[in-house]
GROMACS .gro file of N, CA and C in nm:
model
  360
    1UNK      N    1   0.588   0.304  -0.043
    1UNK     CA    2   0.631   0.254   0.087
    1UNK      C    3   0.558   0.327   0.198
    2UNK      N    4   0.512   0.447   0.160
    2UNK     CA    5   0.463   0.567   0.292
    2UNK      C    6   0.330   0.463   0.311
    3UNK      N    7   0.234   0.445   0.183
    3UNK     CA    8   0.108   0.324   0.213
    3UNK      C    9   0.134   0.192   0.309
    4UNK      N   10   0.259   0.114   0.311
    4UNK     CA   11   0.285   0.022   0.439
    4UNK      C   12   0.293   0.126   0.545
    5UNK      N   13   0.371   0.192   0.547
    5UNK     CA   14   0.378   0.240   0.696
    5UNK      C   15   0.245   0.329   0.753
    6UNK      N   16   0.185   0.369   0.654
    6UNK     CA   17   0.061   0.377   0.755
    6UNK      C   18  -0.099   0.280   0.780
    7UNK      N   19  -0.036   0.184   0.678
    7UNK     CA   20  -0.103   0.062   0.738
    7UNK      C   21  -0.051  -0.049   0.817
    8UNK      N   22   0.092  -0.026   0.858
    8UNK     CA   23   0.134  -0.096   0.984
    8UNK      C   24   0.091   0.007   1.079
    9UNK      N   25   0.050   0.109   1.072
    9UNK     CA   26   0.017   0.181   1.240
    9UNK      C   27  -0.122   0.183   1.208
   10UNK      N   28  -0.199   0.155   1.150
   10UNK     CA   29  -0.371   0.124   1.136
   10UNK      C   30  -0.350  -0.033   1.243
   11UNK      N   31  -0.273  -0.106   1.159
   11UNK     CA   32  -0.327  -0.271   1.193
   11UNK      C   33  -0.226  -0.295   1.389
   12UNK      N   34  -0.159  -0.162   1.371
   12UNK     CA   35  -0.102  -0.133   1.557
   12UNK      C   36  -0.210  -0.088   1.634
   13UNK      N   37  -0.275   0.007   1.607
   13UNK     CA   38  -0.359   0.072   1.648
   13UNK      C   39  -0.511  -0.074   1.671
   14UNK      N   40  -0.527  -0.103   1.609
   14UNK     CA   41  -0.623  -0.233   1.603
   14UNK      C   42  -0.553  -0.326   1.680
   15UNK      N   43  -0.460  -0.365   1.683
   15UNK     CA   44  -0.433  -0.470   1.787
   15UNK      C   45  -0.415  -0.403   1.924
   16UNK      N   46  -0.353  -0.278   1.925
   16UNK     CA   47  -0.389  -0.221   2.076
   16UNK      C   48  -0.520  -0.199   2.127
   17UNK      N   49  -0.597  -0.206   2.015
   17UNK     CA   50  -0.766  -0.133   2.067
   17UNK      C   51  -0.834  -0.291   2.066
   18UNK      N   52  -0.749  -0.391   2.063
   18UNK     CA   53  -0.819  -0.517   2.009
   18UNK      C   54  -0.937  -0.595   2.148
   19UNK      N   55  -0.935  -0.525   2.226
   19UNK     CA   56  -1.040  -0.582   2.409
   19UNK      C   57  -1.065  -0.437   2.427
   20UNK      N   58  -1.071  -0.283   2.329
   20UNK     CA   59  -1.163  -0.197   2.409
   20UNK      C   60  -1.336  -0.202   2.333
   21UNK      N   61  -1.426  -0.177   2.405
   21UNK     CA   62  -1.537  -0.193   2.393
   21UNK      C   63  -1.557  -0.116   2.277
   22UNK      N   64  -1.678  -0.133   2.177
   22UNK     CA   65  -1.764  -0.012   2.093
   22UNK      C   66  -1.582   0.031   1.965
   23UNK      N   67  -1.496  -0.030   1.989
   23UNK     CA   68  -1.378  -0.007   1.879
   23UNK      C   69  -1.398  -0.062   1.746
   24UNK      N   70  -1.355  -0.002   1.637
   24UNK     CA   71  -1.382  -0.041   1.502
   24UNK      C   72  -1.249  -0.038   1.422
   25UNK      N   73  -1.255  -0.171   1.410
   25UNK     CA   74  -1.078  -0.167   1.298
   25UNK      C   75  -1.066  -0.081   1.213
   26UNK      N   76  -0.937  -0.031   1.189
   26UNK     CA   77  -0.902   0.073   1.079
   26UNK      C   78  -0.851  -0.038   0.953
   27UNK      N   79  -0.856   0.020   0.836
   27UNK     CA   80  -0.791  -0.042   0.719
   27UNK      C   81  -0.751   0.075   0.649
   28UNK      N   82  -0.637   0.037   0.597
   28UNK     CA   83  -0.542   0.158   0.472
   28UNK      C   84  -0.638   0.095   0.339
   29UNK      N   85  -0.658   0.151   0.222
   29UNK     CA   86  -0.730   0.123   0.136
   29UNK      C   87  -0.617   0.185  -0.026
   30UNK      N   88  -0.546   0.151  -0.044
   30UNK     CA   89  -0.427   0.225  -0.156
   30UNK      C   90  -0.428   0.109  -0.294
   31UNK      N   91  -0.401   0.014  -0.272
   31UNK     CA   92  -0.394  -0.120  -0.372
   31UNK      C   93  -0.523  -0.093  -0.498
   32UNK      N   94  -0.592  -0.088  -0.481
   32UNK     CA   95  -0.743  -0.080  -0.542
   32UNK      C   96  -0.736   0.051  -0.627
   33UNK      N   97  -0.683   0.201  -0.600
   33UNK     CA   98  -0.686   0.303  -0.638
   33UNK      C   99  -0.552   0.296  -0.712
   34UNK      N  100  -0.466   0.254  -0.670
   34UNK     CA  101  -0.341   0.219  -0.769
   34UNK      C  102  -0.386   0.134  -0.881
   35UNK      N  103  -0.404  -0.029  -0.868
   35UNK     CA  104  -0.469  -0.036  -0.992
   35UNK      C  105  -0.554  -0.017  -1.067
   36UNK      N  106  -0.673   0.081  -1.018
   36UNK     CA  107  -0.788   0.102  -1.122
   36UNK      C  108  -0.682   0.261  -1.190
   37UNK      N  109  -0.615   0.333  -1.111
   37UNK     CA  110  -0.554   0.429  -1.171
   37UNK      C  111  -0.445   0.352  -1.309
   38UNK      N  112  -0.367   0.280  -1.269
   38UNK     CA  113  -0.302   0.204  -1.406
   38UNK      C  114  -0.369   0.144  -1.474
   39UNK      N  115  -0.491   0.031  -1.496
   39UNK     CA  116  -0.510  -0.065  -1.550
   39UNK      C  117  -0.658   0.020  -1.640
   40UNK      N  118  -0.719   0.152  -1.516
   40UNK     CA  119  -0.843   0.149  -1.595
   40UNK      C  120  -0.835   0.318  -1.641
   41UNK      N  121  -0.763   0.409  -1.590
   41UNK     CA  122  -0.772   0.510  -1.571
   41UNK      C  123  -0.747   0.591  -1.704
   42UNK      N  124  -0.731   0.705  -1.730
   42UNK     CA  125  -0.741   0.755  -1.867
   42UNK      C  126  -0.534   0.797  -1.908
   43UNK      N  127  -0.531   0.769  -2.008
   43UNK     CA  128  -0.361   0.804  -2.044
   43UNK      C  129  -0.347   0.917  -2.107
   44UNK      N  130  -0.283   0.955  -2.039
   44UNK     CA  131  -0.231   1.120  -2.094
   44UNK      C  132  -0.142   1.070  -2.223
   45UNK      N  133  -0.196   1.188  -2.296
   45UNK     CA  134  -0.107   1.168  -2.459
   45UNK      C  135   0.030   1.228  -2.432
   46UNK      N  136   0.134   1.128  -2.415
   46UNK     CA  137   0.251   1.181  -2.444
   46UNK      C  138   0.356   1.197  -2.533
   47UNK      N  139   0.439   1.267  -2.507
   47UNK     CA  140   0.592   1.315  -2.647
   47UNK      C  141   0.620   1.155  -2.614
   48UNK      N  142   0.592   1.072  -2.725
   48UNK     CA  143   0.702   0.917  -2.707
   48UNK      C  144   0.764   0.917  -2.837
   49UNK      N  145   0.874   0.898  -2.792
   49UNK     CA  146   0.975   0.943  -2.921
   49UNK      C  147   0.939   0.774  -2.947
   50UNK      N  148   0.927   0.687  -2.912
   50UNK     CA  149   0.925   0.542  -2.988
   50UNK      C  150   0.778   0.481  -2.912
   51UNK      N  151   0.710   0.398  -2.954
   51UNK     CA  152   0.555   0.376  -2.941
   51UNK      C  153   0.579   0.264  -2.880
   52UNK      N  154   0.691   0.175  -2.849
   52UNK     CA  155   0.668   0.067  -2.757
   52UNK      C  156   0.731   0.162  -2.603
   53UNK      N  157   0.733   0.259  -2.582
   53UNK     CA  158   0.737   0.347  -2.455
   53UNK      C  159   0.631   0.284  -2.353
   54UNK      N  160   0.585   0.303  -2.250
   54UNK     CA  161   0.469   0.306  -2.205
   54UNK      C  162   0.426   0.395  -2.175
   55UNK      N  163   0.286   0.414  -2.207
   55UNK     CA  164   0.175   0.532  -2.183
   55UNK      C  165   0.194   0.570  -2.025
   56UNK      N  166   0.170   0.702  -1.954
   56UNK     CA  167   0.111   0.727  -1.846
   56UNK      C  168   0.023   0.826  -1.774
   57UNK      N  169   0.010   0.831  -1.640
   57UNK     CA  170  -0.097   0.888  -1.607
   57UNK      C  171  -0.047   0.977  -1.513
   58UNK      N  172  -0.102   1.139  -1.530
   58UNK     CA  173  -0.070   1.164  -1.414
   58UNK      C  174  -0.119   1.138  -1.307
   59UNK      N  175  -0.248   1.091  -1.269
   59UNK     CA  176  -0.379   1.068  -1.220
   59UNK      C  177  -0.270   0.962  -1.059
   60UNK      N  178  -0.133   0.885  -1.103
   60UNK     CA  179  -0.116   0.801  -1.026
   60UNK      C  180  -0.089   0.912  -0.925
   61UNK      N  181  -0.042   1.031  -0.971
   61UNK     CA  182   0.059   1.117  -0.821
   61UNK      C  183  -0.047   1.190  -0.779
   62UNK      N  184  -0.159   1.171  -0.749
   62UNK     CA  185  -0.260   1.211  -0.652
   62UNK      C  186  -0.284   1.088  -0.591
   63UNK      N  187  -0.236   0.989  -0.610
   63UNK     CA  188  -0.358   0.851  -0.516
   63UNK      C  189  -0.264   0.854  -0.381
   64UNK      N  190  -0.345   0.868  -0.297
   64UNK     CA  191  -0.288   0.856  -0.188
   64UNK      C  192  -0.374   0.746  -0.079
   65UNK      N  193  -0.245   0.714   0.066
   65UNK     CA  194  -0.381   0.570   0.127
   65UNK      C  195  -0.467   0.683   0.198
   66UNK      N  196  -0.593   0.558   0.188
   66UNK     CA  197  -0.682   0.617   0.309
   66UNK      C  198  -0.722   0.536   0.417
   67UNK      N  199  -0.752   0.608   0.506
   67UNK     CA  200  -0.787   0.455   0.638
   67UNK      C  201  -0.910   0.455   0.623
   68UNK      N  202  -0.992   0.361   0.633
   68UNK     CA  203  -1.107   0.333   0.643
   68UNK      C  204  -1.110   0.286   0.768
   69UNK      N  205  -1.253   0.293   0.835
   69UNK     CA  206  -1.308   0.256   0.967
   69UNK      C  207  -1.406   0.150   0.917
   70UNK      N  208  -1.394   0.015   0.949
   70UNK     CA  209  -1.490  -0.102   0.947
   70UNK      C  210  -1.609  -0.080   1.029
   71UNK      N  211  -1.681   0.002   0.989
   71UNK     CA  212  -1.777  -0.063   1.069
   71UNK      C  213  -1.934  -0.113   1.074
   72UNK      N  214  -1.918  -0.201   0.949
   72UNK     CA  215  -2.027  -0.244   0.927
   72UNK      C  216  -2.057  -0.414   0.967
   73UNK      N  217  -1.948  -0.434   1.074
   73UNK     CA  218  -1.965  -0.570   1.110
   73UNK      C  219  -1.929  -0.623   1.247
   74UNK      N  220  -1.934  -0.646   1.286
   74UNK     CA  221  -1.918  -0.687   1.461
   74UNK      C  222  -1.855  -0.842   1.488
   75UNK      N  223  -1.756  -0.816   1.557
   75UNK     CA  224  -1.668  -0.965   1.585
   75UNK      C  225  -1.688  -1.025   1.729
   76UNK      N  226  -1.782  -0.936   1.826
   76UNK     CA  227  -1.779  -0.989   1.960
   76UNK      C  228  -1.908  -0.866   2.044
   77UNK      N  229  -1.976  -0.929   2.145
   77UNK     CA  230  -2.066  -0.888   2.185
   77UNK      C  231  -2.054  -0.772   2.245
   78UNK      N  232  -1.927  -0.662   2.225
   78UNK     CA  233  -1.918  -0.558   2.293
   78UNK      C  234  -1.883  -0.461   2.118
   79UNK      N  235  -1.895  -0.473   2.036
   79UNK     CA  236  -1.934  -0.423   1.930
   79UNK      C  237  -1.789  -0.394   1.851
   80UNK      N  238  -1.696  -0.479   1.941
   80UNK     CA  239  -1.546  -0.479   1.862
   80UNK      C  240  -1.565  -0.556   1.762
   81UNK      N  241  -1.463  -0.506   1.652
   81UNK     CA  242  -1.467  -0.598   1.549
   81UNK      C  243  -1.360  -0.649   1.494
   82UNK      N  244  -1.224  -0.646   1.596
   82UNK     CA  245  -1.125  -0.648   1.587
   82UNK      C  246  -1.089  -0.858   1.619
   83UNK      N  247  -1.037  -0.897   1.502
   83UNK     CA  248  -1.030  -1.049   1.560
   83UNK      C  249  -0.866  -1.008   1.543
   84UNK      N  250  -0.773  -1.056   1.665
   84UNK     CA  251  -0.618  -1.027   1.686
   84UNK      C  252  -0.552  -1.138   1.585
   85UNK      N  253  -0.581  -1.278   1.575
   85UNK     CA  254  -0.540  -1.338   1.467
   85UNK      C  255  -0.553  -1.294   1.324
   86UNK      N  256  -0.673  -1.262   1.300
   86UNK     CA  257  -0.648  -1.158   1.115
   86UNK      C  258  -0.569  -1.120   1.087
   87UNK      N  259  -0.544  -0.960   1.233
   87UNK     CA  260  -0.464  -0.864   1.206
   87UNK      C  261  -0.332  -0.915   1.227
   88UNK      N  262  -0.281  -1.014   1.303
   88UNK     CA  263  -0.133  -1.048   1.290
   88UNK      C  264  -0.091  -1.079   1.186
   89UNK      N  265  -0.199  -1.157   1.094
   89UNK     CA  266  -0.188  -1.223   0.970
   89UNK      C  267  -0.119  -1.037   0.877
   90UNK      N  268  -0.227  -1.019   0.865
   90UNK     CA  269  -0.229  -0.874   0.784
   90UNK      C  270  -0.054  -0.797   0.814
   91UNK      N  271  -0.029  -0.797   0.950
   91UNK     CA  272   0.069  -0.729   0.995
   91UNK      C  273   0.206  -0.824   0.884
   92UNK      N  274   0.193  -0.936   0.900
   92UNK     CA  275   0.291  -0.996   0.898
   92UNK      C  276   0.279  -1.002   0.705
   93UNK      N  277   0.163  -0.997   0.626
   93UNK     CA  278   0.175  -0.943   0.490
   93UNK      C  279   0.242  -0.848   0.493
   94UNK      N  280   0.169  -0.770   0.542
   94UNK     CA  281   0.248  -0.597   0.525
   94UNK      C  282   0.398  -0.593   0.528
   95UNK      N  283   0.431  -0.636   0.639
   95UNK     CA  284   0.603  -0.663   0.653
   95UNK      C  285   0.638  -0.711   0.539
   96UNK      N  286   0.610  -0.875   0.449
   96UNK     CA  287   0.672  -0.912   0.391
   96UNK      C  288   0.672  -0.816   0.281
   97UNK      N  289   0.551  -0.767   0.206
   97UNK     CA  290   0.508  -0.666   0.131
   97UNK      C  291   0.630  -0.549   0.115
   98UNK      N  292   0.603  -0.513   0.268
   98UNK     CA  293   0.733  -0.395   0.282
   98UNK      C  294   0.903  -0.380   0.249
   99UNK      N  295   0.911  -0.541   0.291
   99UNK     CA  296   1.040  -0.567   0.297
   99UNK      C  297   1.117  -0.602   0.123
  100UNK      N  298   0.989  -0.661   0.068
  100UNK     CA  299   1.024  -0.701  -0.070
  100UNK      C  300   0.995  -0.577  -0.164
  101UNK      N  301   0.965  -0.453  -0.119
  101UNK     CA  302   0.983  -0.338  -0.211
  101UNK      C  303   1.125  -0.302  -0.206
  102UNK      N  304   1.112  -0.282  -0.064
  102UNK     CA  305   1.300  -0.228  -0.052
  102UNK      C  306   1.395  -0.297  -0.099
  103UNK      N  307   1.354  -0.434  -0.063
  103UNK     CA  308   1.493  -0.520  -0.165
  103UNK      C  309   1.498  -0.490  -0.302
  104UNK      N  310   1.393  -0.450  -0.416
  104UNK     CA  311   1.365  -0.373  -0.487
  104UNK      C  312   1.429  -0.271  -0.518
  105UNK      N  313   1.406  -0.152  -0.442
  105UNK     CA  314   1.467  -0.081  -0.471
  105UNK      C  315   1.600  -0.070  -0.450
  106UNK      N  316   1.673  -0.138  -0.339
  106UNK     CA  317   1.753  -0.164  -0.318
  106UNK      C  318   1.870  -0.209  -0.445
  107UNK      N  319   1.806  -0.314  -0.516
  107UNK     CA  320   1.864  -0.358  -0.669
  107UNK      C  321   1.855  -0.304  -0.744
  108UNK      N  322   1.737  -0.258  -0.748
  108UNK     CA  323   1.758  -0.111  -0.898
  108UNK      C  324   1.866  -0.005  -0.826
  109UNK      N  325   1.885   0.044  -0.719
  109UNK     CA  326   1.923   0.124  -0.727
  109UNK      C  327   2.111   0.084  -0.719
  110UNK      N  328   2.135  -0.003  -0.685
  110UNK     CA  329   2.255  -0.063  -0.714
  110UNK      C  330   2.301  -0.099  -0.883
  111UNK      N  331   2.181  -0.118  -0.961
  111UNK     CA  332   2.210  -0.171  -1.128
  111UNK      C  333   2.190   0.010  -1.180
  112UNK      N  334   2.137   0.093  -1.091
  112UNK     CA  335   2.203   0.255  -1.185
  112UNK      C  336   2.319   0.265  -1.147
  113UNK      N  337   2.396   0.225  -1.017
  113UNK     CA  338   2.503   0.235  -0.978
  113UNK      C  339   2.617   0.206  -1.060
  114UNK      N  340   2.633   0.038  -1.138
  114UNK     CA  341   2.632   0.002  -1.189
  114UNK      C  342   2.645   0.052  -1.341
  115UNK      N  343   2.549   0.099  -1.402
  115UNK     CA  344   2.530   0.151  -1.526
  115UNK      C  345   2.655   0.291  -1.516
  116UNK      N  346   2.606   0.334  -1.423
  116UNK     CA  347   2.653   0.484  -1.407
  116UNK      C  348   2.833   0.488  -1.363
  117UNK      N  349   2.864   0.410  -1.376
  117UNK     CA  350   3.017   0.374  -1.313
  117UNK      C  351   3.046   0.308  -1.468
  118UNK      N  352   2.992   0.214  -1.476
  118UNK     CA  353   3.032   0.176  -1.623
  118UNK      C  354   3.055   0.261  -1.719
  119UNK      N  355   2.956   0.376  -1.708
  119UNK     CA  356   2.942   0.516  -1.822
  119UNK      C  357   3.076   0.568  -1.788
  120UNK      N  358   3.126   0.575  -1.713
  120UNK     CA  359   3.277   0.670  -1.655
  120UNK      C  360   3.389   0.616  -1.771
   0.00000   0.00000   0.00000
């Protein structure tokens, strides 16, 4: 969740800078390093008491976001490269993105609730 929130203040920061001259959009970059860390990355041999467990990595609790600076492309004759329709688009992923983790966690953390009351 910390990766949305600092790519909702990248894609803030870009829409406030979106009419200053020589400005270069920021981007969070996290998605890409998360899955090459799960899908490609190396698995630590672990104690699995049963083999349909799933393997893991420690490799995920170092990935952290990074912002990147665009600037290998130009959107307007003053060397901005900021187009305000993209980034609303982007903003308004991010939100939904954001909002549908928490409901997420929100339910798991109500079904330990759940479990854990039942155990009583």
């Amino acid at each position: 969740m910390s990766a949305h929130s600092i790519r909702h203040s990248a894609i803030s920061q870009n829409i406030a800078n979106a009419d200053t001259p020589y400005y270069k959009r920021k981007e969070v970059l996290f998605e890409g390093y998360l899955r090459r860390v799960l899908y490609d990355g190396p698995k630590v041999r672990s104690s699995r008491p049963d083999g349909r467990h799933i393997p893991f990595s420690t490799e995920i609790l170092k990935i952290r976001p990074t912002i990147h600076a665009e600037t290998d492309s130009r959107y307007r004759n003053d060397y901005n490269n900021v187009d305000i329709d993209r980034e609303m688009s982007i903003l308004a992923k991010n939100q939904l993105s954001y909002n549908a983790i928490v409901s997420f966690a929100q339910s798991l953390n109500q079904t330990v609730q759940s479990v854990l009351q039942a155990a009583r």
